[in-house]
PDB file of C-alpha atoms in Angstrom:
ATOM      1  CA  MET E 215      71.249 189.685  91.427  1.00 68.00           C
ATOM      2  CA  SER E 216      73.934 191.105  89.438  1.00 84.00           C
ATOM      3  CA  LYS E 217      76.421 189.240  87.390  1.00 86.00           C
ATOM      4  CA  ASN E 218      79.318 189.884  89.785  1.00 91.00           C
ATOM      5  CA  VAL E 219      77.409 188.642  92.838  1.00 93.00           C
ATOM      6  CA  ARG E 220      76.570 185.350  91.191  1.00 93.00           C
ATOM      7  CA  THR E 221      80.200 184.880  90.222  1.00 94.00           C
ATOM      8  CA  TYR E 222      81.380 185.491  93.809  1.00 94.00           C
ATOM      9  CA  VAL E 223      78.781 183.106  95.275  1.00 94.00           C
ATOM     10  CA  LEU E 224      79.706 180.357  92.812  1.00 95.00           C
ATOM     11  CA  LEU E 225      83.409 180.986  93.457  1.00 96.00           C
ATOM     12  CA  GLY E 226      82.782 180.594  97.200  1.00 96.00           C
ATOM     13  CA  LEU E 227      80.937 177.292  96.660  1.00 97.00           C
ATOM     14  CA  VAL E 228      83.758 175.944  94.461  1.00 97.00           C
ATOM     15  CA  LEU E 229      86.341 176.895  97.112  1.00 97.00           C
ATOM     16  CA  ILE E 230      84.309 175.154  99.851  1.00 97.00           C
ATOM     17  CA  ILE E 231      83.920 171.953  97.781  1.00 97.00           C
ATOM     18  CA  TRP E 232      87.646 171.906  96.825  1.00 97.00           C
ATOM     19  CA  GLY E 233      88.519 172.587 100.470  1.00 96.00           C
ATOM     20  CA  ILE E 234      86.487 169.598 101.659  1.00 97.00           C
ATOM     21  CA  ILE E 235      88.129 167.354  99.000  1.00 96.00           C
ATOM     22  CA  GLY E 236      91.603 168.644  99.897  1.00 96.00           C
ATOM     23  CA  PHE E 237      90.940 168.137 103.623  1.00 94.00           C
ATOM     24  CA  LYS E 238      89.934 164.512 103.028  1.00 93.00           C
ATOM     25  CA  VAL E 239      93.030 163.836 100.889  1.00 92.00           C
ATOM     26  CA  VAL E 240      95.369 165.332 103.491  1.00 90.00           C
ATOM     27  CA  LYS E 241      93.661 163.429 106.292  1.00 86.00           C
ATOM     28  CA  THR E 242      94.059 160.169 104.345  1.00 84.00           C
ATOM     29  CA  LEU E 243      97.752 160.746 103.627  1.00 85.00           C
ATOM     30  CA  SER E 244      98.661 161.871 107.142  1.00 78.00           C
ATOM     31  CA  SER E 245     100.507 159.418 109.417  1.00 70.00           C
ATOM     32  CA  ASP E 246      98.405 160.110 112.480  1.00 67.00           C
ATOM     33  CA  GLU E 247      96.669 156.855 113.157  1.00 67.00           C
ATOM     34  CA  ASP E 248      94.342 156.009 115.920  1.00 67.00           C
ATOM     35  CA  PRO E 249      95.952 153.465 118.226  1.00 72.00           C
ATOM     36  CA  LEU E 250      94.440 150.029 117.968  1.00 75.00           C
ATOM     37  CA  PRO E 251      92.538 148.900 120.991  1.00 79.00           C
ATOM     38  CA  ALA E 252      94.405 146.410 123.180  1.00 82.00           C
ATOM     39  CA  PRO E 253      93.432 142.870 122.300  1.00 82.00           C
ATOM     40  CA  LYS E 254      91.319 141.122 124.865  1.00 83.00           C
ATOM     41  CA  PRO E 255      92.331 137.624 125.878  1.00 85.00           C
ATOM     42  CA  VAL E 256      90.289 135.176 123.885  1.00 82.00           C
ATOM     43  CA  SER E 257      89.227 131.936 125.448  1.00 85.00           C
ATOM     44  CA  PHE E 258      88.603 129.102 123.022  1.00 84.00           C
ATOM     45  CA  TYR E 259      86.252 126.337 123.969  1.00 86.00           C
ATOM     46  CA  PRO E 260      85.818 123.815 121.149  1.00 86.00           C
ATOM     47  CA  LYS E 261      82.409 122.402 120.572  1.00 86.00           C
ATOM     48  CA  PRO E 262      82.018 118.817 121.692  1.00 87.00           C
ATOM     49  CA  LEU E 263      82.301 116.333 118.846  1.00 87.00           C
ATOM     50  CA  VAL E 264      79.034 114.834 117.785  1.00 87.00           C
ATOM     51  CA  LYS E 265      79.130 111.478 116.055  1.00 87.00           C
ATOM     52  CA  LYS E 266      77.664 111.816 112.594  1.00 86.00           C
ATOM     53  CA  ASP E 267      74.744 109.677 111.610  1.00 85.00           C
ATOM     54  CA  THR E 268      75.862 107.423 108.775  1.00 87.00           C
ATOM     55  CA  PHE E 269      73.896 105.353 106.342  1.00 83.00           C
ATOM     56  CA  SER E 270      74.445 103.154 103.338  1.00 84.00           C
ATOM     57  CA  LEU E 271      72.345 102.574 100.288  1.00 79.00           C
ATOM     58  CA  LEU E 272      71.344  99.095  99.264  1.00 78.00           C
ATOM     59  CA  ALA E 273      71.013  99.244  95.495  1.00 74.00           C
ATOM     60  CA  ASN E 274      69.726  95.773  94.741  1.00 78.00           C
ATOM     61  CA  TYR E 275      66.909  96.853  92.460  1.00 80.00           C
ATOM     62  CA  ARG E 276      66.418  96.182  88.770  1.00 82.00           C
ATOM     63  CA  ASP E 277      68.446  98.271  86.328  1.00 81.00           C
ATOM     64  CA  PRO E 278      65.907 100.528  84.555  1.00 82.00           C
ATOM     65  CA  PHE E 279      67.878 100.575  81.287  1.00 86.00           C
ATOM     66  CA  LEU E 280      69.054  96.980  80.963  1.00 83.00           C
ATOM     67  CA  GLY E 281      66.240  95.334  82.903  1.00 80.00           C
ATOM     68  CA  THR E 282      68.620  93.089  84.836  1.00 82.00           C
ATOM     69  CA  LEU E 283      69.322  92.608  88.514  1.00 79.00           C
ATOM     70  CA  PRO E 284      72.847  93.286  89.786  1.00 74.00           C
ATOM     71  CA  LYS E 285      75.113  90.300  90.209  1.00 76.00           C
ATOM     72  CA  LYS E 286      76.217  89.448  93.700  1.00 75.00           C
ATOM     73  CA  GLU E 287      79.956  89.577  94.131  1.00 75.00           C
ATOM     74  CA  GLN E 288      81.400  86.401  95.513  1.00 77.00           C
ATOM     75  CA  LYS E 289      84.844  86.544  96.963  1.00 78.00           C
ATOM     76  CA  PRO E 290      86.874  83.507  96.024  1.00 80.00           C
ATOM     77  CA  SER E 291      87.819  81.529  99.061  1.00 80.00           C
ATOM     78  CA  LYS E 292      91.475  80.748  99.296  1.00 81.00           C
ATOM     79  CA  LYS E 293      92.341  77.287 100.396  1.00 82.00           C
ATOM     80  CA  GLN E 294      95.194  76.912 102.783  1.00 82.00           C
ATOM     81  CA  VAL E 295      97.795  74.669 101.284  1.00 78.00           C
ATOM     82  CA  THR E 296     100.103  73.297 103.902  1.00 80.00           C
ATOM     83  CA  LYS E 297     103.395  72.173 102.529  1.00 73.00           C
ATOM     84  CA  GLN E 298     104.907  69.158 104.115  1.00 75.00           C
ATOM     85  CA  PRO E 299     108.507  69.882 104.995  1.00 77.00           C
ATOM     86  CA  VAL E 300     110.766  67.783 102.792  1.00 75.00           C
ATOM     87  CA  GLN E 301     113.505  66.024 104.630  1.00 81.00           C
ATOM     88  CA  LYS E 302     116.921  66.742 103.155  1.00 84.00           C
ATOM     89  CA  ARG E 303     118.456  63.638 101.652  1.00 85.00           C
ATOM     90  CA  ASN E 304     122.078  62.628 101.889  1.00 89.00           C
ATOM     91  CA  ILE E 305     123.231  62.675  98.245  1.00 91.00           C
ATOM     92  CA  VAL E 306     126.886  62.396  97.213  1.00 92.00           C
ATOM     93  CA  TYR E 307     128.222  62.702  93.640  1.00 92.00           C
ATOM     94  CA  SER E 308     131.251  60.467  93.165  1.00 91.00           C
ATOM     95  CA  GLY E 309     132.023  60.919  89.473  1.00 89.00           C
ATOM     96  CA  SER E 310     130.978  60.029  85.951  1.00 88.00           C
ATOM     97  CA  VAL E 311     131.838  57.561  83.193  1.00 88.00           C
ATOM     98  CA  ALA E 312     131.344  58.169  79.476  1.00 83.00           C
ATOM     99  CA  ARG E 313     132.103  55.952  76.516  1.00 76.00           C
ATOM    100  CA  THR E 314     134.107  57.446  73.699  1.00 75.00           C
ATOM    101  CA  GLY E 315     131.909  58.082  70.698  1.00 74.00           C
ATOM    102  CA  ASP E 316     128.674  57.825  72.784  1.00 75.00           C
ATOM    103  CA  SER E 317     126.853  60.834  74.230  1.00 75.00           C
ATOM    104  CA  LYS E 318     125.350  58.847  77.107  1.00 84.00           C
ATOM    105  CA  THR E 319     127.120  59.565  80.403  1.00 88.00           C
ATOM    106  CA  LEU E 320     126.642  57.550  83.587  1.00 90.00           C
ATOM    107  CA  PHE E 321     126.940  59.288  86.938  1.00 91.00           C
ATOM    108  CA  PHE E 322     127.864  57.610  90.215  1.00 91.00           C
ATOM    109  CA  VAL E 323     125.391  58.944  92.798  1.00 92.00           C
ATOM    110  CA  THR E 324     125.112  57.755  96.396  1.00 92.00           C
ATOM    111  CA  ILE E 325     121.624  58.320  97.845  1.00 91.00           C
ATOM    112  CA  ASP E 326     121.266  57.685 101.587  1.00 90.00           C
ATOM    113  CA  GLY E 327     124.153  55.245 101.593  1.00 88.00           C
ATOM    114  CA  GLN E 328     123.121  53.283  98.439  1.00 90.00           C
ATOM    115  CA  GLN E 329     125.161  53.799  95.287  1.00 92.00           C
ATOM    116  CA  HIS E 330     123.320  54.154  91.941  1.00 91.00           C
ATOM    117  CA  LEU E 331     124.425  54.494  88.340  1.00 90.00           C
ATOM    118  CA  MET E 332     122.195  57.162  86.800  1.00 90.00           C
ATOM    119  CA  SER E 333     121.951  58.915  83.473  1.00 90.00           C
ATOM    120  CA  LYS E 334     120.222  62.225  82.735  1.00 90.00           C
ATOM    121  CA  ASN E 335     116.439  62.282  83.443  1.00 89.00           C
ATOM    122  CA  GLU E 336     116.650  58.974  85.287  1.00 91.00           C
ATOM    123  CA  GLN E 337     115.046  58.488  88.693  1.00 91.00           C
ATOM    124  CA  ALA E 338     116.169  56.344  91.626  1.00 88.00           C
ATOM    125  CA  ASP E 339     114.720  56.312  95.179  1.00 86.00           C
ATOM    126  CA  GLY E 340     112.565  59.358  94.396  1.00 89.00           C
ATOM    127  CA  VAL E 341     115.570  61.395  93.243  1.00 92.00           C
ATOM    128  CA  LYS E 342     115.684  62.506  89.601  1.00 94.00           C
ATOM    129  CA  LEU E 343     118.983  63.458  87.946  1.00 93.00           C
ATOM    130  CA  VAL E 344     118.225  66.599  85.925  1.00 94.00           C
ATOM    131  CA  THR E 345     121.614  67.569  84.470  1.00 92.00           C
ATOM    132  CA  GLY E 346     125.237  66.849  85.108  1.00 90.00           C
ATOM    133  CA  ASN E 347     128.822  67.243  83.983  1.00 87.00           C
ATOM    134  CA  GLY E 348     132.194  66.164  85.322  1.00 85.00           C
ATOM    135  CA  GLU E 349     132.162  68.667  88.205  1.00 90.00           C
ATOM    136  CA  GLU E 350     128.530  68.855  89.441  1.00 92.00           C
ATOM    137  CA  ILE E 351     125.050  67.407  89.062  1.00 93.00           C
ATOM    138  CA  LYS E 352     121.559  68.821  89.595  1.00 94.00           C
ATOM    139  CA  VAL E 353     119.017  66.565  91.254  1.00 94.00           C
ATOM    140  CA  ARG E 354     115.338  67.104  92.081  1.00 94.00           C
ATOM    141  CA  TYR E 355     113.397  65.452  94.862  1.00 91.00           C
ATOM    142  CA  GLY E 356     110.239  66.526  96.675  1.00 85.00           C
ATOM    143  CA  GLY E 357     109.979  69.766  94.671  1.00 84.00           C
ATOM    144  CA  ILE E 358     113.509  70.835  95.615  1.00 88.00           C
ATOM    145  CA  THR E 359     116.291  71.238  93.036  1.00 91.00           C
ATOM    146  CA  GLU E 360     119.743  70.844  94.515  1.00 91.00           C
ATOM    147  CA  THR E 361     123.195  71.244  92.951  1.00 93.00           C
ATOM    148  CA  ILE E 362     125.763  68.788  94.258  1.00 91.00           C
ATOM    149  CA  LEU E 363     129.499  69.122  93.638  1.00 91.00           C
ATOM    150  CA  ARG E 364     131.716  66.088  92.994  1.00 90.00           C
ATOM    151  CA  SER E 365     133.378  64.779  96.139  1.00 84.00           C
ATOM    152  CA  GLN E 366     137.153  64.350  96.046  1.00 72.00           C
TER     153      GLN E 366
END
């Protein structure tokens, strides 16, 4: 074969290869698309639920590193404490008397119809006088602290 024939054959092969590549590029860039097939109605049937088999481990064996058995947890039992309802007492604060030059003040307190002279931290008929001044006193009985204003 002569030199010119080989050149023409190789030129033909190059044109065929570049033609195939060009054809594929043009086909890819073209907007002609195949229509998508129509979707078929899909019926969904969920699988029936199967209850899983569960288990728990009982790890009450000796600790291989410490050589001790695990301690059993004991829940503290709570005792029900029933509070007895405390009956409200009829307490009336009438007034106070103080001597000049003395810090001790006496308070006139009527407890359930009986009048008492009380000073601070004194107790009468189960009622303790906690604090007081000329306008009000604080008394405690049965776990209840009550503030009582002076009656007019």
